[in-house]
XYZ file of C-alpha atoms in Angstrom:
671
model
C 127.230 80.580 87.798
C 127.380 84.264 89.765
C 124.208 85.727 90.817
C 124.130 89.218 88.372
C 122.938 91.087 91.563
C 125.859 90.821 93.255
C 128.212 90.491 90.511
C 130.429 92.972 89.738
C 128.237 95.566 87.603
C 130.243 96.573 84.367
C 128.122 98.841 83.111
C 127.792 102.470 82.687
C 127.997 104.523 85.745
C 127.345 101.492 87.640
C 123.657 100.866 86.696
C 122.038 97.306 87.971
C 121.949 95.173 84.703
C 118.446 95.185 84.772
C 118.826 93.120 80.880
C 120.781 90.219 83.071
C 118.459 90.318 86.190
C 115.617 87.301 86.400
C 113.087 87.475 89.478
C 114.649 84.086 90.295
C 117.884 85.795 91.183
C 116.335 88.117 93.977
C 116.047 85.626 96.569
C 119.390 83.785 96.555
C 120.871 87.075 95.880
C 118.772 88.413 98.984
C 119.887 85.576 101.349
C 123.600 86.126 100.758
C 123.295 89.691 101.212
C 121.776 89.542 104.622
C 124.352 86.567 105.527
C 126.894 88.811 104.338
C 125.485 91.630 106.582
C 124.890 89.801 109.761
C 128.668 88.886 109.349
C 129.688 92.786 109.511
C 127.454 93.369 112.430
C 128.945 90.532 114.166
C 132.163 91.838 113.312
C 131.166 95.433 114.781
C 129.737 94.087 117.818
C 132.138 91.908 118.834
C 135.474 93.383 118.496
C 138.027 93.404 121.260
C 139.017 97.054 120.306
C 137.565 99.980 122.684
C 134.396 101.667 120.888
C 135.540 104.411 118.723
C 133.838 106.588 115.817
C 135.447 105.051 113.498
C 135.107 100.916 114.942
C 131.685 101.119 115.522
C 129.862 104.127 113.692
C 131.395 104.502 110.528
C 131.570 100.742 110.494
C 128.020 100.853 110.506
C 128.086 102.853 108.060
C 129.859 100.619 105.956
C 127.893 97.331 106.045
C 125.351 96.428 104.476
C 126.375 97.335 101.078
C 125.152 93.917 99.385
C 121.533 94.452 100.940
C 121.439 98.241 99.763
C 122.398 96.600 95.962
C 120.112 93.505 96.441
C 116.926 95.853 97.960
C 117.780 99.072 95.504
C 117.139 96.981 92.267
C 114.028 95.090 94.161
C 111.595 97.525 95.231
C 112.212 99.914 92.180
C 111.044 96.831 89.960
C 108.522 95.637 93.036
C 106.845 99.189 92.935
C 107.126 100.087 89.259
C 106.530 96.974 87.421
C 105.430 94.291 89.819
C 104.321 90.713 88.404
C 102.924 87.713 90.658
C 106.264 86.472 91.185
C 107.792 89.713 92.425
C 104.399 90.106 94.802
C 105.283 86.824 96.017
C 108.896 87.677 96.602
C 107.923 90.756 98.385
C 105.395 89.008 100.601
C 108.462 86.608 101.712
C 110.839 89.296 101.887
C 109.091 91.493 104.119
C 109.031 89.421 107.586
C 112.551 88.208 106.874
C 113.967 92.092 106.720
C 111.838 92.825 109.668
C 113.739 90.021 111.602
C 116.672 91.139 110.034
C 116.520 94.850 110.997
C 114.779 94.136 114.513
C 117.999 91.250 115.348
C 120.323 94.378 114.645
C 118.170 97.049 117.047
C 118.157 94.264 119.596
C 121.758 93.066 119.371
C 122.830 94.451 123.418
C 126.524 94.230 122.451
C 126.185 96.565 119.312
C 124.046 99.058 121.223
C 126.570 98.793 124.125
C 129.448 100.267 121.686
C 127.193 102.241 119.948
C 126.096 104.161 123.493
C 129.470 103.573 124.842
C 130.402 106.210 121.792
C 127.550 108.576 122.650
C 128.752 108.905 126.218
C 132.271 109.731 125.090
C 130.961 112.347 122.330
C 132.487 115.421 123.587
C 135.909 114.499 123.928
C 136.211 112.706 120.107
C 136.734 116.252 118.189
C 134.021 115.037 115.661
C 132.920 117.359 112.781
C 129.336 118.853 113.035
C 128.353 115.770 110.466
C 129.780 112.877 112.455
C 128.517 114.586 115.798
C 125.235 114.530 113.677
C 125.426 110.855 112.540
C 126.670 109.693 116.040
C 123.047 111.257 117.281
C 120.704 110.127 114.986
C 122.222 106.314 115.125
C 122.003 106.436 118.965
C 118.450 107.477 118.909
C 117.790 105.358 115.708
C 118.760 102.130 118.317
C 116.664 103.439 121.171
C 113.322 104.322 119.073
C 113.770 100.952 117.508
C 113.651 99.748 120.777
C 117.419 98.415 121.417
C 117.032 99.461 125.398
C 114.213 96.833 125.861
C 114.362 93.552 127.093
C 112.156 90.402 128.260
C 109.196 90.203 126.820
C 108.952 93.512 125.867
C 111.941 93.094 123.723
C 110.613 89.495 122.112
C 106.814 91.836 121.424
C 108.539 94.201 119.623
C 110.478 92.052 117.448
C 107.196 90.024 116.858
C 105.360 93.843 116.098
C 107.833 94.869 113.410
C 107.617 91.665 111.210
C 103.952 91.771 111.775
C 103.631 95.111 110.779
C 106.014 94.453 107.716
C 103.941 91.923 106.478
C 100.660 93.950 106.718
C 101.901 96.635 104.750
C 102.831 94.686 101.898
C 99.201 93.236 102.095
C 98.368 96.240 102.476
C 100.007 97.310 99.266
C 99.200 94.300 96.933
C 95.551 94.778 97.404
C 95.500 98.250 96.368
C 97.369 97.333 93.888
C 95.151 94.329 92.711
C 92.224 96.709 92.875
C 93.296 99.442 90.639
C 94.671 96.639 88.046
C 91.438 94.667 87.872
C 89.003 97.249 87.742
C 87.968 98.510 84.732
C 84.961 99.712 83.018
C 84.113 99.047 79.167
C 83.090 102.165 77.561
C 80.944 102.114 73.893
C 81.580 105.072 71.443
C 78.296 106.491 72.466
C 80.049 106.541 76.045
C 83.011 108.861 74.687
C 80.738 111.324 73.073
C 81.542 114.763 74.773
C 85.166 113.778 75.913
C 88.333 115.594 74.805
C 90.416 113.861 72.271
C 93.167 113.587 74.931
C 90.422 111.485 76.894
C 89.174 108.964 74.401
C 92.921 108.332 73.111
C 93.688 107.364 76.466
C 90.912 105.015 77.099
C 91.536 103.568 73.762
C 95.271 103.113 74.611
C 94.023 101.808 78.226
C 91.406 99.487 76.700
C 94.419 97.854 74.556
C 96.655 97.167 77.583
C 93.804 95.280 79.190
C 93.178 93.617 76.124
C 89.562 94.785 76.141
C 87.114 94.768 72.930
C 86.997 98.510 72.603
C 88.156 101.501 75.242
C 88.300 101.377 78.883
C 88.023 103.574 82.226
C 90.401 102.394 84.491
C 91.717 103.457 88.072
C 94.519 105.382 86.980
C 94.264 109.043 88.451
C 95.636 110.363 84.792
C 92.694 108.590 83.531
C 89.726 109.054 85.866
C 90.423 112.308 86.724
C 89.647 113.773 83.329
C 87.049 111.340 82.921
C 85.029 112.824 86.215
C 85.923 116.604 84.333
C 84.421 115.840 80.865
C 82.141 113.339 80.805
C 78.470 114.419 80.668
C 77.353 110.869 81.892
C 76.349 111.119 84.898
C 75.546 107.462 85.616
C 79.463 106.516 84.185
C 80.716 109.333 86.489
C 78.958 107.441 89.271
C 80.031 104.209 88.399
C 83.693 105.371 88.038
C 83.904 107.670 90.946
C 82.251 104.864 93.210
C 85.022 102.242 92.021
C 87.613 104.765 92.986
C 86.914 105.592 96.144
C 86.174 101.829 97.169
C 89.494 100.888 96.692
C 90.756 98.241 99.242
C 86.932 98.439 100.642
C 85.412 96.254 98.396
C 85.327 92.593 100.525
C 87.271 89.707 99.776
C 90.569 89.151 99.897
C 91.605 92.617 98.249
C 90.023 94.364 101.503
C 92.174 96.499 103.425
C 89.670 97.713 106.318
C 90.838 95.286 108.781
C 94.286 95.401 107.915
C 94.446 99.124 108.833
C 92.841 98.308 111.868
C 95.495 96.138 112.962
C 98.046 98.482 111.842
C 96.688 100.987 114.233
C 96.337 98.246 117.217
C 100.244 97.580 116.576
C 101.363 100.908 116.292
C 99.901 102.014 119.506
C 101.379 98.802 121.413
C 105.159 99.658 119.837
C 104.990 103.510 121.084
C 103.531 102.332 124.861
C 106.539 99.693 124.944
C 108.685 102.503 124.156
C 107.248 104.811 126.698
C 105.219 106.855 124.614
C 101.741 108.642 125.421
C 100.735 107.521 121.119
C 102.115 106.306 118.197
C 101.670 110.142 117.413
C 103.711 111.531 120.269
C 106.300 108.763 119.334
C 106.564 109.692 115.086
C 106.476 113.456 115.629
C 109.307 113.375 117.994
C 111.800 113.965 115.710
C 109.810 115.744 112.973
C 110.005 119.719 113.047
C 106.718 119.835 114.021
C 107.512 117.701 117.455
C 104.227 117.439 118.596
C 100.582 116.348 117.448
C 98.899 119.540 119.039
C 101.363 121.572 117.039
C 100.389 119.756 113.645
C 96.417 119.749 114.973
C 97.014 123.786 115.401
C 98.551 124.327 111.748
C 95.647 122.027 110.134
C 92.739 123.547 111.848
C 94.191 127.167 110.709
C 93.784 126.185 106.730
C 90.377 124.120 107.419
C 88.904 126.687 108.272
C 89.043 129.126 105.498
C 89.471 126.515 102.974
C 85.959 125.001 104.358
C 84.271 128.062 103.808
C 85.900 128.886 100.344
C 84.151 125.098 99.189
C 81.172 125.711 100.687
C 80.662 128.398 98.764
C 81.818 127.231 95.345
C 79.541 124.313 96.112
C 76.542 126.793 95.950
C 77.431 127.846 92.296
C 78.383 124.308 91.211
C 74.695 122.989 92.806
C 73.270 125.987 91.327
C 74.866 125.223 87.867
C 73.730 121.507 87.915
C 70.263 122.687 88.483
C 69.942 124.731 85.544
C 71.120 121.274 83.944
C 67.592 120.080 85.150
C 69.212 118.292 88.014
C 67.511 118.025 91.257
C 69.223 116.951 94.701
C 72.400 117.756 95.892
C 75.588 117.923 94.523
C 77.182 114.779 94.511
C 81.190 114.040 94.565
C 80.834 112.890 91.120
C 79.443 116.039 90.168
C 82.278 118.393 91.454
C 85.049 117.921 89.264
C 82.448 117.983 86.023
C 80.695 121.137 87.052
C 84.232 122.691 88.470
C 85.757 122.032 84.854
C 82.751 123.941 83.450
C 82.968 126.874 85.531
C 86.620 126.804 85.131
C 85.786 127.399 81.504
C 83.283 129.925 82.108
C 84.931 132.316 84.382
C 88.369 132.020 83.372
C 87.670 131.277 79.468
C 90.559 128.380 80.581
C 89.165 125.235 78.794
C 91.908 121.616 79.773
C 91.053 120.348 76.563
C 92.068 123.600 74.480
C 95.433 123.629 77.637
C 96.356 120.080 77.465
C 98.050 120.314 73.511
C 100.592 122.752 74.752
C 101.410 120.359 77.835
C 103.634 118.161 76.188
C 105.224 115.163 78.305
C 108.414 115.407 76.895
C 108.712 119.464 76.477
C 107.843 119.420 80.358
C 110.731 116.947 81.436
C 112.830 119.842 78.689
C 111.186 122.710 81.094
C 112.365 120.904 84.424
C 115.550 120.552 83.471
C 116.156 123.900 81.739
C 115.128 125.587 84.798
C 117.810 122.621 86.779
C 120.131 124.246 84.333
C 119.431 127.934 85.049
C 119.251 127.461 88.735
C 122.084 125.130 89.188
C 123.999 124.623 86.195
C 122.973 120.970 85.470
C 123.187 119.507 82.079
C 120.634 116.102 81.062
C 122.300 113.939 78.258
C 120.323 111.440 76.864
C 121.634 107.418 77.803
C 121.094 104.258 75.769
C 121.296 101.915 78.566
C 119.312 98.576 79.759
C 116.242 99.465 82.195
C 113.746 97.714 83.866
C 111.011 98.416 81.501
C 110.661 99.885 77.798
C 108.900 102.981 79.252
C 111.723 104.074 81.150
C 114.550 106.240 80.261
C 117.697 108.032 81.259
C 119.812 110.863 81.296
C 123.521 111.649 83.120
C 123.624 114.573 84.862
C 126.875 116.964 84.847
C 127.838 119.825 85.736
C 131.323 121.801 83.899
C 131.655 118.678 82.898
C 131.591 116.892 86.092
C 129.772 113.681 86.409
C 126.902 114.173 89.286
C 124.186 111.486 89.123
C 122.360 109.513 86.697
C 118.484 110.284 86.485
C 115.675 107.618 85.689
C 112.130 108.990 84.569
C 109.107 106.592 84.530
C 105.925 108.304 83.184
C 103.342 106.343 82.082
C 100.489 104.514 83.552
C 100.186 100.493 83.455
C 98.769 97.791 85.093
C 102.141 96.697 86.743
C 102.719 100.013 88.641
C 101.414 100.962 91.758
C 99.312 104.164 91.762
C 100.688 107.571 92.678
C 103.928 109.358 91.769
C 107.374 109.225 93.838
C 111.168 109.625 93.941
C 114.016 107.005 94.864
C 117.229 106.417 94.992
C 118.610 103.512 93.578
C 121.808 104.539 95.211
C 121.922 108.091 97.170
C 125.090 110.135 97.529
C 128.111 109.659 99.771
C 131.825 110.120 100.065
C 132.419 107.340 102.617
C 133.634 104.434 102.735
C 133.869 105.591 99.431
C 132.718 108.096 97.104
C 129.490 107.281 95.184
C 127.286 109.531 92.853
C 123.847 108.913 92.972
C 121.183 106.720 90.714
C 117.930 108.864 91.330
C 114.341 107.534 89.719
C 110.938 109.334 88.821
C 107.923 107.458 89.220
C 104.799 108.976 87.721
C 101.170 107.536 86.531
C 100.528 109.840 83.164
C 98.207 108.684 80.218
C 100.160 107.436 77.396
C 99.578 109.238 74.158
C 101.122 109.890 71.033
C 102.393 112.623 71.736
C 101.660 112.177 75.588
C 100.272 115.055 76.869
C 99.480 116.115 80.365
C 96.909 117.928 82.552
C 98.106 121.005 84.778
C 97.871 119.073 87.557
C 99.996 116.612 85.942
C 103.077 118.943 84.747
C 102.845 120.177 88.216
C 103.430 116.323 89.381
C 106.337 116.114 87.255
C 108.060 119.253 88.460
C 107.025 118.481 91.973
C 109.079 114.839 92.015
C 111.677 116.317 89.940
C 112.293 118.794 92.898
C 112.877 115.659 95.264
C 115.254 114.047 92.607
C 117.561 117.688 92.630
C 117.793 116.880 96.495
C 118.994 113.481 95.924
C 121.299 114.416 93.105
C 122.533 118.102 94.503
C 123.486 116.086 97.912
C 127.059 116.793 98.971
C 127.864 115.015 102.147
C 129.985 112.479 103.692
C 127.929 109.804 105.230
C 124.707 107.968 103.058
C 122.565 107.839 106.124
C 122.101 111.631 105.800
C 122.456 111.981 102.445
C 119.394 113.509 100.058
C 116.296 112.680 101.190
C 116.921 111.642 104.215
C 115.411 114.390 106.367
C 112.666 115.106 108.908
C 109.460 113.824 106.960
C 108.053 117.564 106.938
C 110.541 118.775 105.830
C 111.543 116.391 102.981
C 108.687 117.986 100.806
C 110.236 121.394 100.772
C 112.195 121.134 97.637
C 109.957 119.399 95.821
C 106.662 121.652 96.658
C 109.476 124.713 95.956
C 110.082 123.365 92.606
C 106.438 123.686 91.367
C 106.631 127.122 91.686
C 109.173 127.372 88.670
C 106.425 125.704 86.489
C 104.426 128.822 87.021
C 107.343 131.318 85.860
C 105.548 133.051 82.888
C 108.735 132.635 80.480
C 109.448 129.417 81.318
C 105.711 128.531 80.193
C 106.453 130.809 77.741
C 109.516 128.749 76.267
C 107.855 125.387 76.588
C 104.353 124.968 76.506
C 104.177 124.297 72.761
C 101.319 123.083 70.571
C 101.827 119.384 69.910
C 101.002 119.545 66.435
C 101.480 123.505 65.323
C 104.748 124.095 67.790
C 103.365 127.049 68.487
C 104.038 128.818 71.675
C 101.041 129.116 74.018
C 99.355 132.354 73.526
C 99.882 135.242 75.634
C 96.707 135.389 76.309
C 96.044 131.512 77.291
C 99.529 131.832 79.067
C 97.579 135.189 81.429
C 94.385 132.706 81.748
C 96.723 129.746 83.042
C 97.827 131.538 85.660
C 95.156 133.563 86.483
C 93.397 130.523 87.614
C 96.277 128.703 89.307
C 94.306 129.095 92.521
C 90.981 127.614 91.159
C 89.248 125.339 93.064
C 91.601 125.644 96.378
C 88.728 125.188 98.545
C 88.189 121.924 97.170
C 91.759 120.507 96.985
C 92.721 121.998 100.121
C 89.381 120.223 102.053
C 90.343 116.982 100.914
C 93.761 117.462 101.446
C 93.527 118.522 105.250
C 90.529 115.954 106.043
C 92.931 113.086 105.245
C 95.850 114.850 107.278
C 93.278 115.065 109.866
C 91.938 111.513 110.149
C 95.721 110.591 110.140
C 96.680 112.583 112.997
C 93.352 111.096 114.872
C 94.393 107.213 114.082
C 97.394 108.172 115.957
C 96.928 110.356 118.842
C 95.720 108.762 121.342
C 94.099 105.035 121.590
C 93.675 103.621 118.364
C 90.339 103.183 117.167
C 88.522 99.300 116.688
C 87.098 100.488 114.060
C 89.062 102.859 111.942
C 85.821 103.476 109.422
C 84.091 104.856 111.755
C 86.825 106.987 113.217
C 87.454 108.150 109.878
C 83.481 108.943 109.595
C 83.499 110.560 113.307
C 86.152 112.642 112.385
C 84.735 114.240 109.191
C 81.507 114.746 111.136
C 83.000 116.768 113.486
C 84.723 118.549 110.744
C 81.608 119.351 109.126
C 82.882 117.679 105.922
C 81.223 119.064 102.924
C 79.081 116.272 101.282
C 80.671 116.872 97.746
C 84.148 116.242 99.286
C 85.633 113.004 99.893
C 88.650 112.425 101.381
C 91.573 112.441 98.936
C 92.658 109.264 100.705
C 90.364 107.351 102.512
C 91.320 104.718 105.024
C 91.300 101.478 102.664
C 93.206 103.125 100.293
C 95.878 105.518 102.302
C 98.770 103.730 100.855
C 100.938 106.636 102.604
C 99.927 105.987 105.895
C 99.417 101.868 105.988
C 101.701 100.736 103.308
C 104.821 101.581 105.911
C 105.533 104.181 108.676
C 106.572 106.517 106.510
C 103.856 109.121 106.201
C 101.987 107.878 109.347
C 100.868 110.422 111.726
C 102.787 112.296 108.910
C 100.662 112.931 106.171
C 100.072 116.759 107.353
C 104.026 117.011 106.323
C 103.148 118.234 102.757
C 101.199 121.422 104.045
C 104.099 121.919 107.370
C 106.448 122.531 103.783
C 104.206 124.109 102.149
C 104.072 127.177 104.801
C 108.195 127.362 104.100
C 108.058 126.727 100.224
C 105.472 129.592 99.459
C 108.056 131.581 101.840
C 111.217 130.452 99.816
C 110.054 131.467 96.689
C 108.884 134.601 98.057
C 112.667 134.907 98.558
C 113.729 134.728 94.953
C 110.375 137.073 94.170
C 112.011 139.382 96.626
C 115.370 139.352 95.113
C 116.284 138.894 91.442
C 113.245 137.096 90.742
C 112.614 133.103 89.717
C 116.309 132.762 88.534
C 118.456 135.099 91.114
C 121.626 133.574 91.011
C 122.229 134.139 94.649
C 118.906 132.757 95.774
C 119.880 129.757 93.738
C 123.129 129.066 95.215
C 122.058 129.526 98.851
C 119.228 127.044 98.296
C 121.545 124.190 96.934
C 124.205 125.340 99.855
C 121.530 125.243 102.862
C 118.879 122.728 101.992
C 119.635 120.974 98.472
C 122.945 119.694 99.296
C 122.951 119.829 102.752
C 120.769 116.243 103.159
C 120.079 115.668 106.988
C 123.440 116.773 108.352
C 121.784 119.545 110.388
C 118.514 119.782 112.337
C 115.891 120.711 109.200
C 114.696 124.151 111.021
C 118.696 125.192 110.980
C 118.828 124.613 107.611
C 115.921 126.953 106.882
C 116.838 129.576 108.986
C 120.138 129.702 107.755
C 118.511 130.155 103.464
C 116.034 132.418 105.026
C 116.770 133.866 108.078
C 113.290 133.065 109.642
C 110.637 130.753 110.067
C 107.391 131.916 108.064
C 103.894 131.655 109.048
C 100.843 130.003 107.657
C 99.942 133.385 105.796
C 102.079 132.636 103.079
C 100.808 129.472 102.674
C 97.154 130.693 102.805
C 98.020 133.783 100.518
C 99.774 131.485 98.139
C 96.536 129.183 97.950
C 94.682 132.341 97.402
C 92.210 131.126 100.513
C 93.315 134.694 102.171
C 93.839 137.926 100.458
C 97.126 138.810 99.073
């Protein structure tokens, strides 16, 4: 019987036939795909023909189609709908894949052919995109250790394999802690909570098969609980569980894993001749060096900490009026900040939330994409990997552009956070293919599902990533969509968040779940007026995490990451009542893989640009200015990684921005 993952998919838009794929299909499919890829690589490396761009670089671009297909399906379900079988497979696949790609990067004959094409590049009459792909291919081999030999080569292979295993273990430990912990709530414990929180707690209890409502470690549930629960003891218990993820002792504890990962990264960088892992990692990013990253973060830290300290004094005074003595604690901040927001801006989250229906916010994100880029979205009735998922065909002027899949609700089988991925990226070589893009979020279920303002911003953020994938228009998949510098990849996503705050967008799509009435003008003005509320807190918790990440990788690996984390926070003067957004044991951005290692700063680096980029619209004809939209698509969204990120931004804006735009955008300095 033909394996359904490897068979010809007779499905609409060549979508994976999820309804025909069983977990038992993955291992044999991977084995066959790896064998096919090895044969393709061997044919390129051992070819008797003189090396050319076509028979080396383009041949590498064309190789691995079956492997991409298998991994695209597997990692989609492993991240968003895991189960014990898939977790076992992920643990088994990680070292296999690391060994496979190490074998390719260590193939001397293959690297010699890549190097020969690189040396002859001036005489090859390549297009700009081809020159870029050649450079990235050659650089990728060098940075993977292709020039190493002997003991160094063998050690590099072992390091990559071990890092793959450790990253998987870190992720699965975190998922286990998030999945297994919950706090039973009595009817008394629900007193004072808005209806949307109690409804979410009851739904969570049903999912956990508990006797009644529960509190879980889903961000979309625990944050509003911390905001609204008058029970300080329950807030403390929930908060302590939230920050203890990955640090509870036993088999799911991530602290030793983090230490080993950092040591291996340091050794890996040293084998390649770099002073530190941060120096190695940042070489290919816009920032280029740890010093430039630290400079940006510290420019933001000082005004953010000052604002947070001012806010802490106000919140402490509010707490003392309630008869609670002692310092403001981390489990108090959200609660008193929410009360302060209501008092100062007359903005009540419980009153606001019915106007932020999930379905209407999805419509809003689509409508903005239609006005900016002419995209249209038609619902699709196709089999997907979970009943919560939904799909749309994306077209422009009647032409198929992409398939977009949304998976919005929190569940125990899904890792926390929100992300965008592509099961298939756009390309025109070796065949024309349209992208299949997925947004995954963790919103609380409800009937209807209601979002916080932060949730709505997350939805727009991830859809900005999706647009980067959907509007990609390049030849080669290796530079398609979000295949850009890590500190540039967040620009389209963070820029798209701005359209949520356009008054006419909220006026049209922020409608009440029961009455259907639009958000009152007075409330709309309050929402926009409070957009920068609590930015001291939010900026401090983020920048602290970014600085700890940088400290971990810039210099010798700390033998005790938790001690290093404490040292960095003490040097910064971290406010007592604010924790890092991601403490080390649950810092998946940094330890689940290499993606954001030394790179968590990239959200802020991109924010420097996104504030300036949206200003370009405001300076022109407004948020939907057609010329600026066309320039955004032409210079940034359609180009992927086919040019240097700095060049792309300069083409769009004509200059690079300073940090002032970010500080003004966050309200940390006067506009």
